[in-house]
C-alpha cells in the first residue's frame, strides 16, 4: 500500500458513510495448484533487489508502506489474499490461510472463516485460529497506520483499543475447529479487503505487543526473514515448510534467497539493474529521466510501465469562488493538457480524466466531456475554456494553487498555475513543505481553492476512492474531500453501491462507471492521470514470468532466475 | 567632522594637494583596473536584468512562467520537442527562442535567468538596505551611549549571531512563507519577495552592527566630537551630524560586500525553498529546479550558477576595490 499519508482518518470516514456489508460471499478455492513446480522451472539462486526506500517496518502489524507490504506479502499469508496475477485479475480476492472465502450472515454483520488444517509457522509452531485475534489486537495495540479500519468496524475493537476491554469481543475463534467468526458493528462491503492486509495475517499468540521491526514475528508464507540490517537491507529466505501446505494459487517461490538492499540514489539504482548488477528496480521509485532513454533503448525487453490504482488530480473547491461555478470547473477540465502533465512525470503517469484509476472496478479509458485525454497533440482547448470563463464573468478572479515541494508535483502545479492565468484568472502558486502539505490543505479555515491531490488505493475497491468525494469526507481539519464535494446524486448512488461485497464488485461495475461519468461531467475534480510503476529487471530473471501485482507490486515468489 | 578641526595651515601642508577624501578615493579606484572591470561587469548584469521584460516580449516572445511543455520548435530546420516525452528539456539552441534552453516545464531559461536576476538583485539590494539601516542605528546607539544601552543591544545582537545565518534564514523564511508577516496594519503576503529580503536583512544586522559599534566607540573619543560637545550640540546631532559622516567610507565598503552576501544567501534560501517562492524565478530557485536533472540537463544548473558566481564575484571584487580606495590602511572585514 503506497499512501501519500496514513489513512488513520479514512476508516472513520468510511464509518460515517454507513456502509453495508458483504452478502453471503462464500466460495471455494480454485483447483489450480500454484505450488506445483513445472518441469521448466529453475528453482534456486539468489535475487538481488535494490530499493530507494527501506520498508517503514517489517513487522506486519506495523508496516504501512509499499516496500513493507512487498516483503510482508512473502512472509505473512493472510486469511484472504489477492490473486498472484498482474493487472485487474490481481485484485481478485482468493482464500489464503482460510480454506474458503468468508460466509457472511444475512444481516451482513458476521463473517465466518475456517483456517486450513495442518498449517505451521516457519519455526514449526502450529497455527491456531486464535492467532488471528492476536494479530488484530496487536495491530491495534502497536498502532498500525490503518488500525481505524479495525476499530471502526469490528465489534469491540474500539473498546480494546481504548483500553476498556481486555480483548476484542467481536472476534470469536475455535482453535479445535479452526473457525473464526468476526462480528461487525455495521455492515461494511469492503470488509473482505481488510482481511487481505498483511496486518490481518495470523502470528503466534506469544508475539509481544511491541513493534518488532528488526526481529519480526514468524509467519506462514513462501519466505521467512533472514538477516535484517535496519534501514539498510533485509533478506528473505525460502520457507521449506510452505510448499507442503499446497495452498492453491499461491506460488511457493523459485529463488532460495532474496537480498533487498537500500540505495537512495535512483540513478545508481537504475544503472545497477541496467548493467545486470542488480535484478529488480524498486517499483516505488521512478527511473530517472537521465537513464530512461538508455533503459528504453538497451533494455526494452525487461522494462515496462505498469498502471497502478492511483489517481492524480487537481482538487477544485466547490464551495468557494470561482470553482463553486460548474462552468469554471468544466473550463479548467477542458483546458488541461494531460499529455503535457504526463511528460512532466518522466513517463510515470498515464493520462486520464476519470476519477477511478486502472485495475479498480468502474475504471474507464474513454473521453471526458468529448475530449480524449490521450490525444497527441492534446485535445485541450484553452481558447474555448477562456471564453467560458469570460462568459461566466469569472475572469480576473483570484485563485491560489497549493502545491507540494517535491518533484514532479511542484511542476504539475506550476503548469496548472500558468494554465489558470492563461484562462483569465489571477492565479498564484503556494508551495508547502511535503510533510505538512495535506494537513495544511485539509484545514478548512484556509479555504484552499485548488491544488495538487492524489490518492493511492488502500485496497482495490472503488469505495476507497469515493470516500474522497462523499459528504462524509468533509471535515473542518484533516479534510480528505479537498473540493468539499457534496452532491445528493453522488450520495444516493454511493448508498446503493457501497454495500456490495468486495467479492461481487464486478457485478456493479456499470453502476460505478455511471457514477464516475457523472463526476467527470460535473468536473468536481480535474483528474489528469494515473500513476504507473516501473517493472524493470535484469536479464538474469524471467521477466515475463514475474508477476507485478497491482496491490503488492513485485511478487518475489514468482521471480525466477534464468 | 574632521574638517572642522583642521586649520588652514594644516590644509596647505596637505601632501594630497587639497583633494578631498572622496576625490582621493575615486583616484585610487580609477587606478584599480581589475576592480573597475568587475564594477562594469556588475553594471552590465544589472542593465541586462532590468531589460528582462524587453527581452521576453520582443526576442524570446514568452514570459518567465509560461509553460511550453507540449510545444515543438524548429532548431536548425528540425522539429524538436521543447520537453521530450521523458521530461528532458531542450538544451541551449543559440536562437532567440530558448537561447539557453528550457526547463522541465518548458519555460525559457534565458528569460527566467534575466527575471531571476532582477529578483535576486532586488532582494539583495532591499536586504542590504535593511541590514545597513538596522546595523547603523543599533551600532551607533550601542557605541555612542555605551552602558546599559550597549549591553542590551550587544546581547540581542549576540543572540542573533549565535545562530548560523543560513539556519536562521531558513527558519524565518519557512515560517513566514505560508502566512506572510503582519505587523499592525502592515501585511506582507507569504509569496512576496519582501519576505526573503526582510529575513536576509535582519539575519545580517549583527554582522555589520558590531564593527559599526567598534568604529563609533573609537570616533566618540575623537577631538571633533569633544569640540561638538563644547559647542553645545545635542547627542542626536553629534551622532548623525558628526559621527555618521565619518562612518561613510566604512559603510560604502560594507554595503558592497553585504550586497554580495545577501545575493548569496537569497540564492541559498531560495534553493532550500525558504526564499523566493515558485513559480517566480530567482537564481536560487532555478538551481533548485535544475539540480534534480543535473546529469541529463546540466544547463539548468550551469546557467544560473554561472550568473550567480559572476555577479557575486563582481560585487565582491568591486567592493574590495572600494575598500582599498576609501581607506587603504583599514582592515575592514565582514565577520562571519
Short mmCIF file of N, CA and C in Angstrom, two decimals, chain B residues 87-186:
data_model
loop_
_atom_site.label_atom_id
_atom_site.label_comp_id
_atom_site.label_asym_id
_atom_site.label_seq_id
_atom_site.Cartn_x
_atom_site.Cartn_y
_atom_site.Cartn_z
N UNK B 87 10.51 13.87 -20.28
CA UNK B 87 10.72 15.08 -19.44
C UNK B 87 12.16 15.59 -19.47
N UNK B 88 12.83 15.43 -20.60
CA UNK B 88 14.15 16.05 -20.74
C UNK B 88 13.98 17.34 -21.55
N UNK B 89 14.26 18.49 -20.94
CA UNK B 89 14.06 19.75 -21.65
C UNK B 89 15.15 19.99 -22.68
N UNK B 90 14.82 20.82 -23.63
CA UNK B 90 15.76 21.15 -24.70
C UNK B 90 16.93 21.97 -24.13
N UNK B 91 18.13 21.73 -24.65
CA UNK B 91 19.31 22.48 -24.19
C UNK B 91 19.43 23.80 -24.93
N UNK B 92 20.54 24.51 -24.76
CA UNK B 92 20.70 25.79 -25.45
C UNK B 92 20.58 25.64 -26.96
N UNK B 93 19.80 26.52 -27.57
CA UNK B 93 19.60 26.46 -29.02
C UNK B 93 20.44 27.51 -29.75
N UNK B 94 20.86 28.54 -28.97
CA UNK B 94 21.57 29.70 -29.52
C UNK B 94 20.73 30.44 -30.55
N UNK B 95 19.41 30.28 -30.42
CA UNK B 95 18.47 31.06 -31.23
C UNK B 95 17.72 31.99 -30.28
N UNK B 96 16.93 32.89 -30.85
CA UNK B 96 16.24 33.86 -29.99
C UNK B 96 15.31 33.16 -29.01
N UNK B 97 14.64 32.12 -29.49
CA UNK B 97 13.77 31.36 -28.60
C UNK B 97 14.57 30.25 -27.96
N UNK B 98 14.45 30.13 -26.66
CA UNK B 98 15.18 29.12 -25.90
C UNK B 98 16.69 29.20 -26.14
N UNK B 99 17.17 30.42 -26.10
CA UNK B 99 18.60 30.67 -26.30
C UNK B 99 19.45 29.80 -25.38
N UNK B 100 19.06 29.75 -24.12
CA UNK B 100 19.82 28.95 -23.15
C UNK B 100 19.07 27.68 -22.78
N UNK B 101 18.13 27.28 -23.63
CA UNK B 101 17.38 26.06 -23.38
C UNK B 101 16.10 26.31 -22.60
N UNK B 102 15.45 25.19 -22.24
CA UNK B 102 14.20 25.26 -21.48
C UNK B 102 14.37 24.45 -20.19
N UNK B 103 13.45 24.69 -19.24
CA UNK B 103 13.48 23.86 -18.03
C UNK B 103 12.41 22.77 -18.13
N UNK B 104 12.19 22.04 -17.05
CA UNK B 104 11.29 20.88 -17.09
C UNK B 104 9.87 21.26 -17.53
N UNK B 105 9.45 22.47 -17.21
CA UNK B 105 8.11 22.92 -17.60
C UNK B 105 8.10 23.62 -18.96
N UNK B 106 9.22 23.53 -19.66
CA UNK B 106 9.29 24.15 -20.98
C UNK B 106 9.38 25.66 -20.91
N UNK B 107 9.83 26.19 -19.79
CA UNK B 107 9.98 27.64 -19.65
C UNK B 107 11.35 28.05 -20.17
N UNK B 108 11.41 29.21 -20.81
CA UNK B 108 12.65 29.69 -21.43
C UNK B 108 13.67 30.05 -20.34
N UNK B 109 14.79 29.35 -20.33
CA UNK B 109 15.79 29.55 -19.28
C UNK B 109 16.40 30.95 -19.33
N UNK B 110 16.61 31.46 -20.54
CA UNK B 110 17.22 32.80 -20.66
C UNK B 110 16.30 33.86 -20.07
N UNK B 111 15.00 33.73 -20.36
CA UNK B 111 14.04 34.69 -19.81
C UNK B 111 14.01 34.59 -18.29
N UNK B 112 13.97 33.35 -17.82
CA UNK B 112 13.94 33.16 -16.36
C UNK B 112 15.24 33.63 -15.72
N UNK B 113 16.33 33.49 -16.44
CA UNK B 113 17.62 33.93 -15.90
C UNK B 113 17.60 35.45 -15.65
N UNK B 114 17.08 36.17 -16.63
CA UNK B 114 17.04 37.63 -16.50
C UNK B 114 16.03 38.06 -15.43
N UNK B 115 14.86 37.44 -15.46
CA UNK B 115 13.87 37.77 -14.41
C UNK B 115 14.39 37.33 -13.04
N UNK B 116 15.05 36.17 -13.03
CA UNK B 116 15.62 35.68 -11.77
C UNK B 116 16.68 36.62 -11.25
N UNK B 117 17.46 37.19 -12.19
CA UNK B 117 18.49 38.15 -11.80
C UNK B 117 17.87 39.39 -11.18
N UNK B 118 16.78 39.85 -11.80
CA UNK B 118 16.06 41.00 -11.23
C UNK B 118 15.63 40.71 -9.81
N UNK B 119 15.05 39.53 -9.64
CA UNK B 119 14.58 39.14 -8.31
C UNK B 119 15.75 39.07 -7.32
N UNK B 120 16.82 38.40 -7.74
CA UNK B 120 17.95 38.22 -6.84
C UNK B 120 18.58 39.56 -6.47
N UNK B 121 18.74 40.43 -7.48
CA UNK B 121 19.35 41.74 -7.21
C UNK B 121 18.42 42.62 -6.38
N UNK B 122 17.14 42.53 -6.69
CA UNK B 122 16.16 43.34 -5.95
C UNK B 122 16.15 42.93 -4.47
N UNK B 123 16.09 41.62 -4.24
CA UNK B 123 16.08 41.14 -2.85
C UNK B 123 17.41 41.47 -2.17
N UNK B 124 18.50 41.26 -2.91
CA UNK B 124 19.82 41.56 -2.34
C UNK B 124 19.93 43.03 -1.95
N UNK B 125 19.42 43.89 -2.81
CA UNK B 125 19.51 45.33 -2.55
C UNK B 125 18.65 45.74 -1.36
N UNK B 126 17.40 45.26 -1.37
CA UNK B 126 16.50 45.62 -0.24
C UNK B 126 17.05 45.07 1.06
N UNK B 127 17.51 43.81 1.01
CA UNK B 127 18.05 43.18 2.22
C UNK B 127 19.25 43.96 2.73
N UNK B 128 20.11 44.39 1.81
CA UNK B 128 21.30 45.13 2.22
C UNK B 128 20.92 46.47 2.84
N UNK B 129 19.92 47.12 2.26
CA UNK B 129 19.46 48.39 2.82
C UNK B 129 18.92 48.18 4.24
N UNK B 130 18.13 47.11 4.40
CA UNK B 130 17.59 46.81 5.74
C UNK B 130 18.74 46.55 6.71
N UNK B 131 19.71 45.76 6.26
CA UNK B 131 20.86 45.45 7.12
C UNK B 131 21.60 46.73 7.50
N UNK B 132 21.87 47.55 6.51
CA UNK B 132 22.69 48.74 6.76
C UNK B 132 21.95 49.72 7.69
N UNK B 133 20.67 49.93 7.41
CA UNK B 133 19.92 50.88 8.26
C UNK B 133 19.84 50.35 9.69
N UNK B 134 19.48 49.07 9.81
CA UNK B 134 19.38 48.47 11.15
C UNK B 134 20.72 48.46 11.86
N UNK B 135 21.74 48.07 11.12
CA UNK B 135 23.07 47.95 11.74
C UNK B 135 23.62 49.31 12.16
N UNK B 136 23.42 50.31 11.31
CA UNK B 136 23.95 51.65 11.62
C UNK B 136 23.25 52.21 12.86
N UNK B 137 21.92 52.07 12.89
CA UNK B 137 21.17 52.59 14.04
C UNK B 137 21.60 51.90 15.33
N UNK B 138 21.61 50.57 15.30
CA UNK B 138 21.93 49.82 16.52
C UNK B 138 23.40 50.00 16.91
N UNK B 139 24.28 49.94 15.90
CA UNK B 139 25.72 50.08 16.17
C UNK B 139 26.05 51.45 16.74
N UNK B 140 25.41 52.48 16.18
CA UNK B 140 25.67 53.84 16.67
C UNK B 140 25.12 54.04 18.07
N UNK B 141 23.91 53.55 18.31
CA UNK B 141 23.33 53.68 19.65
C UNK B 141 24.20 52.98 20.69
N UNK B 142 24.60 51.74 20.35
CA UNK B 142 25.40 50.96 21.30
C UNK B 142 26.75 51.61 21.53
N UNK B 143 27.40 52.04 20.46
CA UNK B 143 28.75 52.59 20.58
C UNK B 143 28.76 53.98 21.18
N UNK B 144 27.74 54.75 20.88
CA UNK B 144 27.75 56.14 21.34
C UNK B 144 27.31 56.25 22.81
N UNK B 145 26.25 55.53 23.15
CA UNK B 145 25.73 55.66 24.52
C UNK B 145 26.45 54.74 25.52
N UNK B 146 26.98 53.65 25.02
CA UNK B 146 27.65 52.66 25.89
C UNK B 146 26.71 52.28 27.05
N UNK B 147 27.27 51.80 28.14
CA UNK B 147 26.47 51.49 29.33
C UNK B 147 25.39 50.45 29.08
N UNK B 148 24.21 50.64 29.69
CA UNK B 148 23.15 49.63 29.60
C UNK B 148 22.58 49.55 28.19
N UNK B 149 22.59 50.65 27.46
CA UNK B 149 22.10 50.61 26.07
C UNK B 149 22.97 49.66 25.26
N UNK B 150 24.29 49.82 25.43
CA UNK B 150 25.24 48.96 24.73
C UNK B 150 25.05 47.50 25.14
N UNK B 151 24.88 47.29 26.44
CA UNK B 151 24.74 45.92 26.94
C UNK B 151 23.53 45.23 26.31
N UNK B 152 22.40 45.93 26.34
CA UNK B 152 21.17 45.31 25.81
C UNK B 152 21.31 45.05 24.30
N UNK B 153 21.74 46.08 23.58
CA UNK B 153 21.84 45.92 22.12
C UNK B 153 22.85 44.83 21.77
N UNK B 154 23.99 44.84 22.45
CA UNK B 154 25.03 43.86 22.12
C UNK B 154 24.57 42.44 22.41
N UNK B 155 23.83 42.25 23.52
CA UNK B 155 23.38 40.89 23.84
C UNK B 155 22.34 40.41 22.82
N UNK B 156 21.46 41.35 22.40
CA UNK B 156 20.46 40.96 21.38
C UNK B 156 21.18 40.58 20.07
N UNK B 157 22.18 41.37 19.73
CA UNK B 157 22.94 41.06 18.52
C UNK B 157 23.66 39.72 18.67
N UNK B 158 24.21 39.49 19.87
CA UNK B 158 24.87 38.21 20.13
C UNK B 158 23.90 37.05 19.94
N UNK B 159 22.68 37.29 20.40
CA UNK B 159 21.65 36.25 20.31
C UNK B 159 21.39 35.88 18.85
N UNK B 160 21.26 36.90 18.02
CA UNK B 160 21.03 36.63 16.59
C UNK B 160 22.27 35.99 15.98
N UNK B 161 23.44 36.49 16.40
CA UNK B 161 24.70 36.00 15.85
C UNK B 161 24.95 34.54 16.22
N UNK B 162 24.37 34.14 17.34
CA UNK B 162 24.60 32.76 17.81
C UNK B 162 24.06 31.73 16.82
N UNK B 163 23.05 32.13 16.04
CA UNK B 163 22.50 31.21 15.05
C UNK B 163 23.25 31.38 13.73
N UNK B 164 23.62 30.26 13.09
CA UNK B 164 24.21 30.40 11.76
C UNK B 164 23.23 31.12 10.83
N UNK B 165 23.75 32.05 10.04
CA UNK B 165 22.89 32.89 9.20
C UNK B 165 21.95 32.06 8.33
N UNK B 166 22.46 30.99 7.76
CA UNK B 166 21.63 30.19 6.84
C UNK B 166 20.49 29.51 7.60
N UNK B 167 20.84 28.93 8.76
CA UNK B 167 19.80 28.24 9.52
C UNK B 167 18.72 29.20 10.00
N UNK B 168 19.15 30.35 10.47
CA UNK B 168 18.18 31.35 10.94
C UNK B 168 17.33 31.82 9.76
N UNK B 169 17.98 32.01 8.62
CA UNK B 169 17.25 32.43 7.42
C UNK B 169 16.22 31.40 7.00
N UNK B 170 16.60 30.13 7.04
CA UNK B 170 15.67 29.06 6.66
C UNK B 170 14.50 29.02 7.64
N UNK B 171 14.81 29.11 8.94
CA UNK B 171 13.76 29.04 9.95
C UNK B 171 12.75 30.18 9.77
N UNK B 172 13.27 31.38 9.61
CA UNK B 172 12.38 32.53 9.43
C UNK B 172 11.64 32.46 8.10
N UNK B 173 12.37 32.10 7.06
CA UNK B 173 11.80 32.05 5.71
C UNK B 173 10.66 31.06 5.62
N UNK B 174 10.88 29.86 6.16
CA UNK B 174 9.86 28.81 6.08
C UNK B 174 8.64 29.20 6.90
N UNK B 175 8.88 29.76 8.09
CA UNK B 175 7.74 30.08 8.95
C UNK B 175 6.90 31.24 8.38
N UNK B 176 7.52 32.10 7.61
CA UNK B 176 6.78 33.25 7.06
C UNK B 176 6.24 32.98 5.65
N UNK B 177 6.71 31.87 5.04
CA UNK B 177 6.37 31.63 3.64
C UNK B 177 4.88 31.39 3.43
N UNK B 178 4.21 30.77 4.38
CA UNK B 178 2.80 30.42 4.18
C UNK B 178 1.88 31.59 4.56
N UNK B 179 1.96 32.02 5.79
CA UNK B 179 1.01 33.03 6.26
C UNK B 179 1.46 34.46 6.02
N UNK B 180 2.70 34.65 5.65
CA UNK B 180 3.22 36.00 5.48
C UNK B 180 3.52 36.64 6.82
N UNK B 181 3.63 37.94 6.82
CA UNK B 181 4.00 38.66 8.05
C UNK B 181 3.04 39.83 8.25
N UNK B 182 2.50 39.89 9.44
CA UNK B 182 1.61 41.01 9.76
C UNK B 182 2.17 41.75 10.96
N UNK B 183 2.45 43.03 10.76
CA UNK B 183 2.87 43.89 11.87
C UNK B 183 1.89 45.06 11.88
N UNK B 184 0.96 45.02 12.82
CA UNK B 184 -0.07 46.05 12.86
C UNK B 184 -0.85 46.06 11.56
N UNK B 185 -1.01 47.22 10.97
CA UNK B 185 -1.79 47.28 9.73
C UNK B 185 -1.01 46.80 8.50
N UNK B 186 0.28 46.60 8.69
CA UNK B 186 1.11 46.21 7.53
C UNK B 186 1.10 44.69 7.38
#
